[in-house]
mmCIF file with all atom_site columns, C-alpha atoms and ligand atoms in Angstrom:
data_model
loop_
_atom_site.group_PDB
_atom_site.id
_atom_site.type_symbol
_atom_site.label_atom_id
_atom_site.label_alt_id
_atom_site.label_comp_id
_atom_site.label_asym_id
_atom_site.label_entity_id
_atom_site.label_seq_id
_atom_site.pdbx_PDB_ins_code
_atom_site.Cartn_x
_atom_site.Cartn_y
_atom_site.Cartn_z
_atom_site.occupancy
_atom_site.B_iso_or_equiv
_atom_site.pdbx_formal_charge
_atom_site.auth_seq_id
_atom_site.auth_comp_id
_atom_site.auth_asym_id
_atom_site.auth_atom_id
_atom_site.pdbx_PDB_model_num
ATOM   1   C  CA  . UNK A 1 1   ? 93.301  149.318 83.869  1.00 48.00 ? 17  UNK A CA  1
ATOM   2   C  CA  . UNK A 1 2   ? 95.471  152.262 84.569  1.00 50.00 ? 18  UNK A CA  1
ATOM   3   C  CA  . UNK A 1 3   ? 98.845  150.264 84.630  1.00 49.00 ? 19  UNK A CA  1
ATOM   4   C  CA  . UNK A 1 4   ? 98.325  148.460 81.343  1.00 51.00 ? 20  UNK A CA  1
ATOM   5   C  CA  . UNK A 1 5   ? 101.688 149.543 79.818  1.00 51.00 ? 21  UNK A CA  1
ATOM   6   C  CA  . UNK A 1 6   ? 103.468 149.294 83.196  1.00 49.00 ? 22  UNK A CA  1
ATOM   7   C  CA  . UNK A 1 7   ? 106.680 147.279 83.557  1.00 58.00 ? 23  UNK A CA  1
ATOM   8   C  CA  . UNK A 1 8   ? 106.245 147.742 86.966  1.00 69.00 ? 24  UNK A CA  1
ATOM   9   C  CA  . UNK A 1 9   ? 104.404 144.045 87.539  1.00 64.00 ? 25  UNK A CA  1
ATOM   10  C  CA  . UNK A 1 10  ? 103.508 144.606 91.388  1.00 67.00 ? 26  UNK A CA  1
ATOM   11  C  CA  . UNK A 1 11  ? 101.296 147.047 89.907  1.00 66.00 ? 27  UNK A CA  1
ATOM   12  C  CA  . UNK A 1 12  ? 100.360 144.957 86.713  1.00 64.00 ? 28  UNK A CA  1
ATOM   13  C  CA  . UNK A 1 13  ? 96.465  145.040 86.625  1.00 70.00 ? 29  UNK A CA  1
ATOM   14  C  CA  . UNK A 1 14  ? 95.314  141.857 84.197  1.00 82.00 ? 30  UNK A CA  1
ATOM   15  C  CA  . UNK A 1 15  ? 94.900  138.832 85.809  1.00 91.00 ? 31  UNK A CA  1
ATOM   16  C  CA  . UNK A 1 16  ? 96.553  135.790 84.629  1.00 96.00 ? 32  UNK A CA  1
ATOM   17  C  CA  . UNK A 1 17  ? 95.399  132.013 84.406  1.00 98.00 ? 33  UNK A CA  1
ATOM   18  C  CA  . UNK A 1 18  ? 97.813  128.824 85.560  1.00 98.00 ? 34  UNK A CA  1
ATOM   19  C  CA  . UNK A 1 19  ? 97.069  125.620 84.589  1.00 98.00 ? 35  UNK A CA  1
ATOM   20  C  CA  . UNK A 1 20  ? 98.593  122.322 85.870  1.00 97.00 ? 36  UNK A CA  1
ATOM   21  C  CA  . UNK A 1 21  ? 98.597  119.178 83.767  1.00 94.00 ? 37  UNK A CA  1
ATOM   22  C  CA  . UNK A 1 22  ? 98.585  115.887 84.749  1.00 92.00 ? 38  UNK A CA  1
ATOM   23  C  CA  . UNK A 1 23  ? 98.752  116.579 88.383  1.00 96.00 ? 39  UNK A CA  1
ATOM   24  C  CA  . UNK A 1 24  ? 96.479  113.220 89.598  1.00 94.00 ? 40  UNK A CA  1
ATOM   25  C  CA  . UNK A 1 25  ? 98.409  110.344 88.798  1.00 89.00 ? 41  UNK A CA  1
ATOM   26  C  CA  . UNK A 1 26  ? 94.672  108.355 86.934  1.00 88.00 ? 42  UNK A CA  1
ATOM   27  C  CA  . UNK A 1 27  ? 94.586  111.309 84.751  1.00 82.00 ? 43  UNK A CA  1
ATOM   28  C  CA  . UNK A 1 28  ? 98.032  111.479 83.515  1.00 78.00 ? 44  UNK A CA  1
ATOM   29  C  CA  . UNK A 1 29  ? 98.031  107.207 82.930  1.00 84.00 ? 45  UNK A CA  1
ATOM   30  C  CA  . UNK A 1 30  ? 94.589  107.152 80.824  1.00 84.00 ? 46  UNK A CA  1
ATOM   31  C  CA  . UNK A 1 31  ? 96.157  109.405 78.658  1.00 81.00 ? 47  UNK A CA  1
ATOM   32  C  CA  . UNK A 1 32  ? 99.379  107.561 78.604  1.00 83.00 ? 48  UNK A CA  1
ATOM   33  C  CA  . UNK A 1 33  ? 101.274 110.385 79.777  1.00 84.00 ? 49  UNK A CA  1
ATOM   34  C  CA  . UNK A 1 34  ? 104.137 109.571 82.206  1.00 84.00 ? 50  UNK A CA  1
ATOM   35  C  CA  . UNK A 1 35  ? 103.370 111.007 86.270  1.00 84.00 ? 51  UNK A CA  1
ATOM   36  C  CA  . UNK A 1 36  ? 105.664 114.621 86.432  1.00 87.00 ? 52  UNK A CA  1
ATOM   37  C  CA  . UNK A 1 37  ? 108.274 114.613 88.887  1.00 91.00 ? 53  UNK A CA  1
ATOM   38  C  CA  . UNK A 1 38  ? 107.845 119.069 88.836  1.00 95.00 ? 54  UNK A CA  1
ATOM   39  C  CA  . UNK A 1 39  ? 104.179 120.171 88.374  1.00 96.00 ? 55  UNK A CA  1
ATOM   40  C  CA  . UNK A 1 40  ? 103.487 120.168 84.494  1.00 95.00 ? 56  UNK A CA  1
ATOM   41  C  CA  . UNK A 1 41  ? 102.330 124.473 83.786  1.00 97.00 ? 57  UNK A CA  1
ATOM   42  C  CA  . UNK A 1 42  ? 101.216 126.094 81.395  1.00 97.00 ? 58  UNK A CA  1
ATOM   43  C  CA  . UNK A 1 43  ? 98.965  129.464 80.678  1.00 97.00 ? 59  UNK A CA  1
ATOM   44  C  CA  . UNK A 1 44  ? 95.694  130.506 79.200  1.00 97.00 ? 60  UNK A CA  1
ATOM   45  C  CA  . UNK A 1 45  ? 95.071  134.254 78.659  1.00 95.00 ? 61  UNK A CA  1
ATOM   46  C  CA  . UNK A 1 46  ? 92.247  136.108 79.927  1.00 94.00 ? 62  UNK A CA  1
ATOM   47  C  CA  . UNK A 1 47  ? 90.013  136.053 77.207  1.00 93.00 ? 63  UNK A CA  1
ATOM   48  C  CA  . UNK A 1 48  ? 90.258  132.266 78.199  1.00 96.00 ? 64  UNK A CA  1
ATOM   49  C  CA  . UNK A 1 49  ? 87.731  133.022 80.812  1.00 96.00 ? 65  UNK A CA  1
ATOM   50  C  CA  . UNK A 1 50  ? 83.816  131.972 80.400  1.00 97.00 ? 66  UNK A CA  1
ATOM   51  C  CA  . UNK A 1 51  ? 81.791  133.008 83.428  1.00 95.00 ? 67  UNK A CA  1
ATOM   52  C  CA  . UNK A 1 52  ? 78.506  133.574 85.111  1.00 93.00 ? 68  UNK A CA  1
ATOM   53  C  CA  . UNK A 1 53  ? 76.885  130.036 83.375  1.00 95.00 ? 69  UNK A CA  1
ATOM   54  C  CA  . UNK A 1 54  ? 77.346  131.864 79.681  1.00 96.00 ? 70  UNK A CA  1
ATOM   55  C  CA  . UNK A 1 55  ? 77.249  129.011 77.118  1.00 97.00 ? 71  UNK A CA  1
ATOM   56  C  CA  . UNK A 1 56  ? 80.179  127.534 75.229  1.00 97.00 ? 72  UNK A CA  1
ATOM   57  C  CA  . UNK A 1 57  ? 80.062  127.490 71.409  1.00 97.00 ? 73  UNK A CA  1
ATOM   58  C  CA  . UNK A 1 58  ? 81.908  124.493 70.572  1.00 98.00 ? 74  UNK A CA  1
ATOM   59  C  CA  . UNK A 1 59  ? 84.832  125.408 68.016  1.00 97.00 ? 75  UNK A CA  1
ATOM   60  C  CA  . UNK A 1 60  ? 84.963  124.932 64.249  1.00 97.00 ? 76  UNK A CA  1
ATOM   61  C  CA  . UNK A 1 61  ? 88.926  123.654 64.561  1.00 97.00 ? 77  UNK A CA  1
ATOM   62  C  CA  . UNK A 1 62  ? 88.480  120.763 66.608  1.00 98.00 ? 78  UNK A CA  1
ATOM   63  C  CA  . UNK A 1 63  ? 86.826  117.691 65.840  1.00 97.00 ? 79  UNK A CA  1
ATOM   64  C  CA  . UNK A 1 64  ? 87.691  116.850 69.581  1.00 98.00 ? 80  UNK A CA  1
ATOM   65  C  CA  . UNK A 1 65  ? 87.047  118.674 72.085  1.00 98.00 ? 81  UNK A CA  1
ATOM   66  C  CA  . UNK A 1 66  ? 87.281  117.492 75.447  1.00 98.00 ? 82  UNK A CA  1
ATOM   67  C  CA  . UNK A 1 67  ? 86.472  118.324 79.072  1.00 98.00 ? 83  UNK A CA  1
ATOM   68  C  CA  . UNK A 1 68  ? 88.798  118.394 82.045  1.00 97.00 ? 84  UNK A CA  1
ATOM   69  C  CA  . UNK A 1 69  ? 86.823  119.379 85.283  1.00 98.00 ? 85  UNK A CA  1
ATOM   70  C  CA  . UNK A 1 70  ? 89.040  121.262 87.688  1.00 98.00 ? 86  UNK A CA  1
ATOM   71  C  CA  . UNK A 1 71  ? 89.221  122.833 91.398  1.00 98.00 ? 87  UNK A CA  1
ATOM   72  C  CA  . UNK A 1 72  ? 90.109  126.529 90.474  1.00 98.00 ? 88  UNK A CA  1
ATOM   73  C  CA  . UNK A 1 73  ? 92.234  128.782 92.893  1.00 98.00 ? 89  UNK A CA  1
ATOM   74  C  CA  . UNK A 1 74  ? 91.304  132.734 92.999  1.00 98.00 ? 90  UNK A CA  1
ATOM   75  C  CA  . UNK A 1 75  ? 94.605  134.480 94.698  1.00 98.00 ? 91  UNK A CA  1
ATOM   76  C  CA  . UNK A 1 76  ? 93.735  136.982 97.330  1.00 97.00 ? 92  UNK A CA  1
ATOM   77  C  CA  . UNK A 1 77  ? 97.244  138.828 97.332  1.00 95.00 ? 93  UNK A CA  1
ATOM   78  C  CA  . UNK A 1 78  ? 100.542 138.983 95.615  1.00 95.00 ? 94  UNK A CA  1
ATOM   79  C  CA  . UNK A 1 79  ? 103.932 137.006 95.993  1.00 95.00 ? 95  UNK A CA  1
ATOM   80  C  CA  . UNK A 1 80  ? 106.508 135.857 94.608  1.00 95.00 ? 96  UNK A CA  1
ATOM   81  C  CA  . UNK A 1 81  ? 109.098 133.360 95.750  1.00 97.00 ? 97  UNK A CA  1
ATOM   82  C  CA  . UNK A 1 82  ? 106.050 132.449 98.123  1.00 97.00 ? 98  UNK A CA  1
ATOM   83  C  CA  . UNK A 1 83  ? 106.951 129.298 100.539 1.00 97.00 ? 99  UNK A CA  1
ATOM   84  C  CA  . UNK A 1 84  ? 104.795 126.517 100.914 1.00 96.00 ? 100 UNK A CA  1
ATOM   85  C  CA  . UNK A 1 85  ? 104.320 126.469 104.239 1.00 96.00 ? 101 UNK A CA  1
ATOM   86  C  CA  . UNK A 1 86  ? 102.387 129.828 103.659 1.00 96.00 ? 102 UNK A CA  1
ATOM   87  C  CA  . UNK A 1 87  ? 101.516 129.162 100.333 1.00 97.00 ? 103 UNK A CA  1
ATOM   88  C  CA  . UNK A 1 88  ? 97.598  128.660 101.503 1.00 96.00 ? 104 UNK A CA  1
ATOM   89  C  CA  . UNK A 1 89  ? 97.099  131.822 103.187 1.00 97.00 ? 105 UNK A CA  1
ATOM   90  C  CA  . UNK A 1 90  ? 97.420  133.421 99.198  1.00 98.00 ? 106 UNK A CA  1
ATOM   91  C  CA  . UNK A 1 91  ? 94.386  131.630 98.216  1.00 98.00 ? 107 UNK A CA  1
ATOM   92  C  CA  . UNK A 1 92  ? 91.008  133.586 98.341  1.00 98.00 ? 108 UNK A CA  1
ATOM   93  C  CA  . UNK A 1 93  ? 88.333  131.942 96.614  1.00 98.00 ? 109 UNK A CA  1
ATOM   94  C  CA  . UNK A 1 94  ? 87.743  128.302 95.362  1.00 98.00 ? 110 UNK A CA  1
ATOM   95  C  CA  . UNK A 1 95  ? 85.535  126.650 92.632  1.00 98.00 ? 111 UNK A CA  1
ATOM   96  C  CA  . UNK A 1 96  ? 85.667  124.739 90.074  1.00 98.00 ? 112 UNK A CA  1
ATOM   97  C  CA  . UNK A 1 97  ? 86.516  125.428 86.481  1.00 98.00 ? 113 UNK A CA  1
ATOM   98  C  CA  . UNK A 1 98  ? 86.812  123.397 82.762  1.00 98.00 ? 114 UNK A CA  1
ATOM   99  C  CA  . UNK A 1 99  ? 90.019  123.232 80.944  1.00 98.00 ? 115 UNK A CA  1
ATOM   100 C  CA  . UNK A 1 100 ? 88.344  122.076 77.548  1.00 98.00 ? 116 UNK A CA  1
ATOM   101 C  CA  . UNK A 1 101 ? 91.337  120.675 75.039  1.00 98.00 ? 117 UNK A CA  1
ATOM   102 C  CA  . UNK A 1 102 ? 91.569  120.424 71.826  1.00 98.00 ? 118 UNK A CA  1
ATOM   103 C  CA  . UNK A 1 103 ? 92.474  117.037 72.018  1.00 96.00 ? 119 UNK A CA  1
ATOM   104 C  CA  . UNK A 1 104 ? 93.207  116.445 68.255  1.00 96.00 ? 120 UNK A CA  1
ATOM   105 C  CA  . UNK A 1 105 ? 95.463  119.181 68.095  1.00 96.00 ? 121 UNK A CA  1
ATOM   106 C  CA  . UNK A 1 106 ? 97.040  118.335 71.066  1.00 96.00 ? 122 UNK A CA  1
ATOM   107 C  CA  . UNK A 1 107 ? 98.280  115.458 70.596  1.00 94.00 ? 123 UNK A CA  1
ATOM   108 C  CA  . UNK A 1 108 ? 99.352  116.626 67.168  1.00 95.00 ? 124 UNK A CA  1
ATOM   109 C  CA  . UNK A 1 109 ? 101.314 119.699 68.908  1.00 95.00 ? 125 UNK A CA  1
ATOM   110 C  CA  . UNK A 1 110 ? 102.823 117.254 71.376  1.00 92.00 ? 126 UNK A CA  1
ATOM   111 C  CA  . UNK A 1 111 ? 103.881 114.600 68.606  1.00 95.00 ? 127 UNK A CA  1
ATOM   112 C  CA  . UNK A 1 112 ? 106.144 117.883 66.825  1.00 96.00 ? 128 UNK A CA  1
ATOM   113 C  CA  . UNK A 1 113 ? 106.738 119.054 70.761  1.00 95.00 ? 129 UNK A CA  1
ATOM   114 C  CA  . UNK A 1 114 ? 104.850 121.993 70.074  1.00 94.00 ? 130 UNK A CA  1
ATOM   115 C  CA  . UNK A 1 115 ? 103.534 124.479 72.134  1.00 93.00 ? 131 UNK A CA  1
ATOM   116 C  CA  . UNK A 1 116 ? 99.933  123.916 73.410  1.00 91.00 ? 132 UNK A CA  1
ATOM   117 C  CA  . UNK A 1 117 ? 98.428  127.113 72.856  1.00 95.00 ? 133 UNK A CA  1
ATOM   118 C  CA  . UNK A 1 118 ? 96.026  126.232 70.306  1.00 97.00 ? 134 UNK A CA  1
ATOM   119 C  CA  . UNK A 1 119 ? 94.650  123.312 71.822  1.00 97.00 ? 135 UNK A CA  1
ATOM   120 C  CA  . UNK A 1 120 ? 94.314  124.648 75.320  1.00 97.00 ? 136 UNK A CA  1
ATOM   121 C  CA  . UNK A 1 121 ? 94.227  128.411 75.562  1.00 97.00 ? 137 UNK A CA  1
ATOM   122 C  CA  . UNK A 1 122 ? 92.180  129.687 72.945  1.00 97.00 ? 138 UNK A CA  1
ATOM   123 C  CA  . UNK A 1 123 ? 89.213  132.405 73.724  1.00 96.00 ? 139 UNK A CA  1
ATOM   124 C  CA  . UNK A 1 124 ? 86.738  130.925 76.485  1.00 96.00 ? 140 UNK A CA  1
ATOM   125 C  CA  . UNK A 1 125 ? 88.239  127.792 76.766  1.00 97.00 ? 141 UNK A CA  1
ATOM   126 C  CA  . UNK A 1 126 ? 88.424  128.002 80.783  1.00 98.00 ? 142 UNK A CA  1
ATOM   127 C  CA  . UNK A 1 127 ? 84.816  128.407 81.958  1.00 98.00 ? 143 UNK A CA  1
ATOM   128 C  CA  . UNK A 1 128 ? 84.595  129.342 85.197  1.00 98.00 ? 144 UNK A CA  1
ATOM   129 C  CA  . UNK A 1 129 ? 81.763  128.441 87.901  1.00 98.00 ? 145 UNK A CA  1
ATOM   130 C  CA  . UNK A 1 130 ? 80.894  130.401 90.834  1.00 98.00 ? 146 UNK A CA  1
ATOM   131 C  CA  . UNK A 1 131 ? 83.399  130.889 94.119  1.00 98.00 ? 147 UNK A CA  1
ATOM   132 C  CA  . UNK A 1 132 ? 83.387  130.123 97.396  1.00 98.00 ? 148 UNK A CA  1
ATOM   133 C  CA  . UNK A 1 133 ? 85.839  131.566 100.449 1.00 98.00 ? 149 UNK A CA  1
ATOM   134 C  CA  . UNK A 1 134 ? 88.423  129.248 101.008 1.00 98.00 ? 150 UNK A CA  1
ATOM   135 C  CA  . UNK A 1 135 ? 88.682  129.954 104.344 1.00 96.00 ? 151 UNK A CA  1
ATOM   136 C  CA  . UNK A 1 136 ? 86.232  126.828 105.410 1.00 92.00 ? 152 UNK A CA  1
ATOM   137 C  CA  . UNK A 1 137 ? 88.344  124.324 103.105 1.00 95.00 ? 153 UNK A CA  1
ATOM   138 C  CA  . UNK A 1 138 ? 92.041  125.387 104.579 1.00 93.00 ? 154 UNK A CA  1
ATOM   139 C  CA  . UNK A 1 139 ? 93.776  121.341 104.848 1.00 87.00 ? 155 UNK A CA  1
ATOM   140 C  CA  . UNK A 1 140 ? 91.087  119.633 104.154 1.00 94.00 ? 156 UNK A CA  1
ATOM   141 C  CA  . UNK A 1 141 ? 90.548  116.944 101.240 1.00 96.00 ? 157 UNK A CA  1
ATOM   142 C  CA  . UNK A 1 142 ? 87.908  118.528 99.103  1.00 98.00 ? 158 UNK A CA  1
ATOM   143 C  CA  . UNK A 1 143 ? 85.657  115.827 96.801  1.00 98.00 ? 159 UNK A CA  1
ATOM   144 C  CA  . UNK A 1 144 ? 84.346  117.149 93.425  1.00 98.00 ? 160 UNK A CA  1
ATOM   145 C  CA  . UNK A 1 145 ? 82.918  115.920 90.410  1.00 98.00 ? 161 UNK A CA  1
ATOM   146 C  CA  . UNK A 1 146 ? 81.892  116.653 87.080  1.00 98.00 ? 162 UNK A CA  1
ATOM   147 C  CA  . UNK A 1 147 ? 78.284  115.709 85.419  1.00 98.00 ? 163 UNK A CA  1
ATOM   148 C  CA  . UNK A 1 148 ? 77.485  115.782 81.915  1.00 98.00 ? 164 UNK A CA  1
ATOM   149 C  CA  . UNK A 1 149 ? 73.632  115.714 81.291  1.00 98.00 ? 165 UNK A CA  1
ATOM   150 C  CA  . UNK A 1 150 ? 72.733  114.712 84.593  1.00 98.00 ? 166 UNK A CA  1
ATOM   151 C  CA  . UNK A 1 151 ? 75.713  112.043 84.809  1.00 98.00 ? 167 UNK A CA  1
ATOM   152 C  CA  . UNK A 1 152 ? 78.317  111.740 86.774  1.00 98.00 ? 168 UNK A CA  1
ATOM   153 C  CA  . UNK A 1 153 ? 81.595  111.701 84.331  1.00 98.00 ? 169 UNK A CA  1
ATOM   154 C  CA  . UNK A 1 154 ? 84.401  112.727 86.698  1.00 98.00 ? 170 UNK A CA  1
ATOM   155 C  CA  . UNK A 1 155 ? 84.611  112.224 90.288  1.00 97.00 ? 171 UNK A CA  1
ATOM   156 C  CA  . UNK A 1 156 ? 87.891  113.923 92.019  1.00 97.00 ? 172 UNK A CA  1
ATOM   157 C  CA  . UNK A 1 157 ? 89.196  114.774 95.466  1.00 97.00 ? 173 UNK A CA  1
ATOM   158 C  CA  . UNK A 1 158 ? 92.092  116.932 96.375  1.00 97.00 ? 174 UNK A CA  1
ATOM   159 C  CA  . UNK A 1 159 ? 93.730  114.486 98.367  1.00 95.00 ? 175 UNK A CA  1
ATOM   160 C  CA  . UNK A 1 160 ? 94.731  112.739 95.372  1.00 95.00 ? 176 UNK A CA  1
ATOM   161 C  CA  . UNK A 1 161 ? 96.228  115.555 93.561  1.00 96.00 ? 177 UNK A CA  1
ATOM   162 C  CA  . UNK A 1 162 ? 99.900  114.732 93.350  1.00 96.00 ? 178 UNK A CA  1
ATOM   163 C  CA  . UNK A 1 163 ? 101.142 118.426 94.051  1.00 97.00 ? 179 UNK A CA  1
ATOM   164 C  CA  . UNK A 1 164 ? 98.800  120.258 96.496  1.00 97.00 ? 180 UNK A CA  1
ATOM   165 C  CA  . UNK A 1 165 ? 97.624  123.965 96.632  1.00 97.00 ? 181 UNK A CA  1
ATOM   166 C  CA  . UNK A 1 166 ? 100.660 125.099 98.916  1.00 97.00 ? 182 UNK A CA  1
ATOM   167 C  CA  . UNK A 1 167 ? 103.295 123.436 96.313  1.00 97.00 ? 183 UNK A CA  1
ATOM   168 C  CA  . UNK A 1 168 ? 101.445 124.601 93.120  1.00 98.00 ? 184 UNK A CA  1
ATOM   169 C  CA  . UNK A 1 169 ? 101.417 128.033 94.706  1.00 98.00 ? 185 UNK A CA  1
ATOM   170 C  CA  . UNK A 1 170 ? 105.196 128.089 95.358  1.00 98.00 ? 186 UNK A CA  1
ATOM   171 C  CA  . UNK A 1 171 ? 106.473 126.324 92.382  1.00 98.00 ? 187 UNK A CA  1
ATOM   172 C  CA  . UNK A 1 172 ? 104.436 128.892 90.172  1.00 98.00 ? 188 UNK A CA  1
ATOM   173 C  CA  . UNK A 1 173 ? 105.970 131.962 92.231  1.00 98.00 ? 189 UNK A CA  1
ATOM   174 C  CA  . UNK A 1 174 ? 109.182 130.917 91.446  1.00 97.00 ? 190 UNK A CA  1
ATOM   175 C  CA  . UNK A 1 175 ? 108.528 131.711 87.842  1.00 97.00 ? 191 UNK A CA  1
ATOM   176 C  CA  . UNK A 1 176 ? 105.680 134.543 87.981  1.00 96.00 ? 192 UNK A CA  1
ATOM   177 C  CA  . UNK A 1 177 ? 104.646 137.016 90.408  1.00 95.00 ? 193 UNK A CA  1
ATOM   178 C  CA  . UNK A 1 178 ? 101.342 135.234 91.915  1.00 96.00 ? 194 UNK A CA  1
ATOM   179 C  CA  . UNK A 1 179 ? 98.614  138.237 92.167  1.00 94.00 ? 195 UNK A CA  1
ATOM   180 C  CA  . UNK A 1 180 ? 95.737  139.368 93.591  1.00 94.00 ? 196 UNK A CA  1
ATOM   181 C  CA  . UNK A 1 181 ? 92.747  138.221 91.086  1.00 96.00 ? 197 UNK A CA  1
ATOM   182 C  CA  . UNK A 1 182 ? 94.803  135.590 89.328  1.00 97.00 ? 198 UNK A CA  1
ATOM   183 C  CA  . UNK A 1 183 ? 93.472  131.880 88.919  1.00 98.00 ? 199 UNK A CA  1
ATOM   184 C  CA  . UNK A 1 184 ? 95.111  128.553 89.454  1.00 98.00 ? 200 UNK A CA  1
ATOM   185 C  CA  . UNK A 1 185 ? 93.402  125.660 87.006  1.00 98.00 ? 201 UNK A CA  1
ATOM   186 C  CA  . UNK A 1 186 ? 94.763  123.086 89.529  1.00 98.00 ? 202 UNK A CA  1
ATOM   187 C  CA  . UNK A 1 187 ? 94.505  119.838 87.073  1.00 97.00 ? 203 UNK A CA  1
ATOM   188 C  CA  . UNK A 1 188 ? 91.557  117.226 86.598  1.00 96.00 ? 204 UNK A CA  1
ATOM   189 C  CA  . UNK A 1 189 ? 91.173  113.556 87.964  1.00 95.00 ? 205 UNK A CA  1
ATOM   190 C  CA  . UNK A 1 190 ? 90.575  110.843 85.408  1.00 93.00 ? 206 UNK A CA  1
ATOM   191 C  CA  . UNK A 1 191 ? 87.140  110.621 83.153  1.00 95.00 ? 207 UNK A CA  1
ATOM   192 C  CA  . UNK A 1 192 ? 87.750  113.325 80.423  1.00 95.00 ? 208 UNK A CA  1
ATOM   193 C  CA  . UNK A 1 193 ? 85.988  112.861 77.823  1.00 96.00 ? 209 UNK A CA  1
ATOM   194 C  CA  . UNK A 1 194 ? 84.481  114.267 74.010  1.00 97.00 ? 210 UNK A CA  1
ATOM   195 C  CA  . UNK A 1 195 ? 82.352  117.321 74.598  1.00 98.00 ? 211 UNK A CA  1
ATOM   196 C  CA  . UNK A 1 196 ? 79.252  117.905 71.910  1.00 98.00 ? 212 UNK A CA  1
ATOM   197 C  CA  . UNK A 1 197 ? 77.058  120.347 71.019  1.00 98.00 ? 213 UNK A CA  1
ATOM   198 C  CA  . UNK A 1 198 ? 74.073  120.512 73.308  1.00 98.00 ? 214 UNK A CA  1
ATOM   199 C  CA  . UNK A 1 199 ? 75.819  119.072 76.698  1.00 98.00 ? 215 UNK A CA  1
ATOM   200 C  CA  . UNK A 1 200 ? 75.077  119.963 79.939  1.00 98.00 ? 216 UNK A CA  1
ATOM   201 C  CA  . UNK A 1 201 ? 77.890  120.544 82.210  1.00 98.00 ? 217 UNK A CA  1
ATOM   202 C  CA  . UNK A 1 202 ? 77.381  120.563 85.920  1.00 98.00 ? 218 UNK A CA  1
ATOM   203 C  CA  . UNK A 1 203 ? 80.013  120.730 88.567  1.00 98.00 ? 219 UNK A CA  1
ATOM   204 C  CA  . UNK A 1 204 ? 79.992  120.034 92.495  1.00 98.00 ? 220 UNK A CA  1
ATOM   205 C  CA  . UNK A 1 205 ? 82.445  120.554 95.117  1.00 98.00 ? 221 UNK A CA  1
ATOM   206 C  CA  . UNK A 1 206 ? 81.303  119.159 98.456  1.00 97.00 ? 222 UNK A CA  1
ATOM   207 C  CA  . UNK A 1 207 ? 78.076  118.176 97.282  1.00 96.00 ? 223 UNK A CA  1
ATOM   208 C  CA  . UNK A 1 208 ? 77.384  122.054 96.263  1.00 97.00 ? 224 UNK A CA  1
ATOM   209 C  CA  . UNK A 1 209 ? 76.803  122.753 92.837  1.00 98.00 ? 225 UNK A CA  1
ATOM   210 C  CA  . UNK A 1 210 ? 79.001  125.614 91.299  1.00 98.00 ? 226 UNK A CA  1
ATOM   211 C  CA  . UNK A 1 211 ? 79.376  125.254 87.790  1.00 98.00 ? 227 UNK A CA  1
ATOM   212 C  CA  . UNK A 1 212 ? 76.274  125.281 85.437  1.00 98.00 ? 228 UNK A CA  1
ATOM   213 C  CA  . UNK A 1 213 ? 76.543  125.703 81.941  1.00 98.00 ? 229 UNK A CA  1
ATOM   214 C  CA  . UNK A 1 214 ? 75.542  124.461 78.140  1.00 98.00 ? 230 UNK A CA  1
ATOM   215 C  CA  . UNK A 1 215 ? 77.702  123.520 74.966  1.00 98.00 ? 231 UNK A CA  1
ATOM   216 C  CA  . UNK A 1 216 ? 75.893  125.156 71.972  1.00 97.00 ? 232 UNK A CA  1
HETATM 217 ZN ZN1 . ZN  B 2 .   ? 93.669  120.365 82.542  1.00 51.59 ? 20  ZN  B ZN1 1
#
């Protein structure tokens, strides 16, 4: 953490969390939300980040919390201004994450066109499952889905995202150096739903379970 206080940001050493909304076209209609024409982005800070199967204690400001199941990008190098056509080759590690929402205070921040903040990016809202290389995924569609106490709630596959890795990657460079350690939240298929305390949350890409953790 030597470079904390640098302004130099090739040499910036926290990592930093992207998140795409709406970016699979039955998502973004069960929540009435028109499809984006530019990927929908927005941030979560580290201390965002739930890992290694630690439990989630559900929050006392939300009355509504919801999951979003999500294939998560870990960056293996730093760009900016990255094009898509080598946007891939950035990508290190895959999994699959949680975005949980606040989805009471959501929609009341989006009513006011607030920012999301509360209702997205508060401390371990973005648990994290293990990774895998990406190397043995590189073009192809990749099928995931979500269970919730040994059900299957959300079933998802890449193919149907409506911006892919390679755009995601370049659209966000344009905006923020893309590092080495950061994470893309890449957005979550349709089937979100109310979280409670006690749930189970298991997560599968290609069949092989990644994501394991309890609500308490
Ligand atoms: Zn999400």
């Amino acid at each position: 953490m030597d470079c904390l206080f640098s302004l130099d940001i090739f040499n910036l050493t926290i990592m930093k969390i992207f998140c795409i909304g709406r970016n699979y076209v039955d998502h973004a209609k069960e929540l009435n939300n028109p499809v984006p024409k530019k990927p929908l982005l927005f941030m979560k800070p580290p201390s965002a980040l739930l890992k290694e199967g630690k439990p989630f204690y559900y929050p006392d400001f939300t009355k509504e919390l919801h999951y979003e199941c999500e294939v998560v990008l870990k960056m293996k190098k730093n760009g900016r201004h990255v094009h898509p056509q080598y946007a891939e080759s950035y990508i290190g590690e895959i999994g699959l994450g949680i975005d949980f929402t606040a989805r009471d205070i959501q929609s009341e921040c989006k009513k006011k066109g607030h920012p999301w903040e509360i209702a997205k990016a508060f401390d371990w809202s973005a648990p994290l499952g293990e990774l895998v290389p990406y190397e043995e995924f590189v073009g192809k569609p990749i099928a995931f889905n979500l269970d919730k106490n040994g059900e299957t709630v959300q079933v998802g596959n890449t193919a149907d995202m409506i911006f892919n890795f390679a755009t995601l990657i370049s659209y966000i460079s344009q905006y923020f150096i893309v590092q080495k350690g950061d994470y893309i939240y890449t957005g979550t298929p349709a089937g979100v739903g109310p979280v409670t305390i006690g749930d189970h949350f298991q997560g599968y890409l290609e069949g092989k379970k990644l994501l394991d953790f309890k609500v308490k």
